[in-house]
Amino acid sequence: MSFTGKYELQSQENFEAFMRALGLPEDQIQKGKDIKSVSEIVQDGKKFKVTVTTGSKVLKNEFTVGEECELELLNGEKAKALVQMEGDNKLVAQVKGMKSVTELNGDILTHTMTLGDLTIKRVSKRI
């Protein structure tokens, strides 16, 4: 299954609490909570390019499954990570004590991040 495509955010749970835990300023959290972000994923075998556009903010990450990489986090910080593939539709990464799981089911992309006892769930649909 290929992740390649554009996905528009449909819903998110626990956005504000999760962003506060990451240390984002309150004004950025309030601006970002109602903006529909668009994620563009290009997959070439085990290589991925992910671009997330939220308003004027663009977050770009490139990684190869199974190889250590540097990822930019939602708060702009960069951290080393290792992204693994589970089955043919799930990407799992551990980044700075946070677990990130991205799962593709048909046209629905679900991204769940867990930090301590806080979890954010973002559901996007292929456009």
Coordinates of N, CA, C and O in Angstrom, one line a residue, residues 10-61:
Q10 N -9.3 16.4 8.9 CA -10.7 16.4 9.1 C -11.1 16.6 10.6 O -12.1 17.3 10.9
S11 N -10.3 16.0 11.5 CA -10.6 16.2 12.9 C -9.4 16.0 13.7 O -8.4 15.3 13.2
Q12 N -9.4 16.5 14.9 CA -8.3 16.2 15.8 C -8.8 16.3 17.3 O -9.7 17.0 17.6
E13 N -8.2 15.4 18.1 CA -8.6 15.3 19.5 C -7.4 15.7 20.4 O -6.2 15.3 20.1
N14 N -7.6 16.5 21.4 CA -6.6 16.9 22.4 C -5.5 17.8 21.9 O -4.4 17.8 22.4
F15 N -5.8 18.5 20.8 CA -4.7 19.4 20.2 C -4.1 20.4 21.2 O -2.9 20.5 21.3
E16 N -5.0 21.1 21.9 CA -4.5 22.2 22.7 C -3.6 21.7 23.9 O -2.5 22.2 24.1
A17 N -4.1 20.7 24.6 CA -3.3 20.1 25.7 C -2.0 19.5 25.2 O -1.0 19.7 25.9
F18 N -2.0 18.9 24.1 CA -0.8 18.2 23.6 C 0.2 19.3 23.2 O 1.4 19.2 23.5
M19 N -0.2 20.4 22.5 CA 0.7 21.4 22.1 C 1.3 22.2 23.3 O 2.4 22.5 23.3
R20 N 0.5 22.3 24.3 CA 1.0 22.9 25.6 C 2.1 22.1 26.1 O 3.1 22.6 26.6
A21 N 1.9 20.7 26.1 CA 2.9 19.8 26.7 C 4.2 19.9 25.9 O 5.3 19.7 26.4
L22 N 4.1 20.2 24.6 CA 5.3 20.3 23.7 C 5.9 21.7 23.9 O 7.0 21.9 23.4
G23 N 5.2 22.6 24.6 CA 5.8 23.9 24.9 C 5.5 25.0 23.9 O 6.2 26.0 23.9
L24 N 4.5 24.8 23.1 CA 4.2 25.8 22.1 C 3.5 27.0 22.9 O 2.7 26.8 23.8
P25 N 3.8 28.2 22.4 CA 3.1 29.4 23.0 C 1.6 29.4 22.8 O 1.2 28.9 21.8
E26 N 0.9 29.9 23.7 CA -0.6 29.9 23.7 C -1.1 30.6 22.4 O -2.1 30.1 21.8
D27 N -0.5 31.7 21.9 CA -1.0 32.3 20.7 C -0.9 31.4 19.5 O -1.8 31.4 18.7
Q28 N 0.2 30.7 19.4 CA 0.4 29.7 18.3 C -0.7 28.6 18.4 O -1.2 28.1 17.4
I29 N -0.9 28.1 19.6 CA -1.9 27.0 19.8 C -3.3 27.5 19.4 O -4.0 26.8 18.6
Q30 N -3.7 28.7 19.8 CA -5.0 29.2 19.4 C -5.1 29.5 17.9 O -6.2 29.2 17.3
K31 N -4.0 29.9 17.3 CA -4.0 30.1 15.8 C -4.1 28.8 15.1 O -4.8 28.7 14.1
G32 N -3.4 27.8 15.6 CA -3.3 26.5 14.9 C -4.4 25.6 15.1 O -4.7 24.7 14.2
K33 N -5.2 25.8 16.1 CA -6.3 24.8 16.4 C -7.4 24.7 15.4 O -8.0 23.6 15.3
D34 N -7.7 25.8 14.7 CA -8.8 25.7 13.8 C -8.4 25.7 12.3 O -9.2 25.7 11.4
I35 N -7.1 25.7 12.1 CA -6.6 25.7 10.7 C -6.6 24.2 10.1 O -6.1 23.3 10.8
K36 N -7.1 24.0 9.0 CA -7.1 22.7 8.3 C -5.8 22.5 7.7 O -5.4 23.2 6.7
S37 N -4.9 21.6 8.2 CA -3.6 21.4 7.6 C -3.8 20.4 6.5 O -4.7 19.6 6.5
V38 N -2.8 20.5 5.5 CA -2.8 19.5 4.4 C -1.4 18.8 4.5 O -0.4 19.5 4.6
S39 N -1.4 17.5 4.5 CA -0.2 16.7 4.5 C 0.0 16.1 3.1 O -1.0 15.6 2.5
E40 N 1.2 16.3 2.5 CA 1.5 15.7 1.3 C 2.6 14.6 1.5 O 3.6 15.0 2.1
I41 N 2.4 13.4 1.1 CA 3.3 12.3 1.3 C 3.7 11.8 0.0 O 2.9 11.5 -0.9
V42 N 5.1 11.7 -0.2 CA 5.6 11.0 -1.4 C 6.4 9.8 -0.9 O 7.4 10.0 -0.2
Q43 N 6.0 8.6 -1.3 CA 6.7 7.4 -0.9 C 7.3 6.8 -2.1 O 6.7 6.6 -3.2
D44 N 8.6 6.5 -2.0 CA 9.4 5.8 -3.0 C 10.1 4.6 -2.4 O 11.1 4.8 -1.8
G45 N 9.4 3.5 -2.4 CA 9.9 2.3 -1.7 C 9.9 2.6 -0.2 O 8.9 2.9 0.4
K46 N 11.1 2.6 0.4 CA 11.3 2.9 1.9 C 11.6 4.3 2.1 O 11.7 4.7 3.3
K47 N 11.7 5.1 1.1 CA 12.0 6.6 1.3 C 10.7 7.4 1.3 O 9.8 7.1 0.5
F48 N 10.6 8.3 2.2 CA 9.4 9.1 2.4 C 9.8 10.6 2.4 O 10.8 11.0 3.0
K49 N 8.9 11.4 1.8 CA 9.0 12.9 1.9 C 7.6 13.3 2.4 O 6.6 13.0 1.8
V50 N 7.6 14.0 3.6 CA 6.3 14.4 4.1 C 6.4 15.9 4.3 O 7.3 16.5 4.9
T51 N 5.4 16.6 3.7 CA 5.2 18.1 3.9 C 3.9 18.3 4.5 O 2.9 17.9 3.9
V52 N 3.9 19.0 5.6 CA 2.6 19.4 6.3 C 2.5 20.9 6.3 O 3.4 21.6 6.8
T53 N 1.5 21.4 5.6 CA 1.2 22.8 5.5 C 0.0 23.2 6.4 O -1.1 22.7 6.2
T54 N 0.3 24.1 7.4 CA -0.7 24.5 8.3 C -0.7 26.1 8.2 O 0.2 26.7 8.8
G55 N -1.6 26.7 7.5 CA -1.6 28.1 7.3 C -0.3 28.5 6.6 O 0.0 27.9 5.6
S56 N 0.5 29.4 7.2 CA 1.7 29.8 6.6 C 2.9 28.9 7.0 O 4.0 29.0 6.5
K57 N 2.7 28.0 8.0 CA 3.8 27.2 8.5 C 3.9 25.9 7.7 O 2.9 25.2 7.4
V58 N 5.1 25.6 7.2 CA 5.4 24.4 6.4 C 6.4 23.6 7.2 O 7.5 24.0 7.5
L59 N 6.1 22.3 7.4 CA 7.0 21.4 8.1 C 7.3 20.3 7.1 O 6.4 19.6 6.5
K60 N 8.6 20.2 6.8 CA 9.1 19.2 5.8 C 10.0 18.2 6.5 O 10.9 18.5 7.3
N61 N 9.8 16.9 6.3 CA 10.6 15.8 6.8 C 10.9 14.8 5.7 O 10.0 14.5 5.0

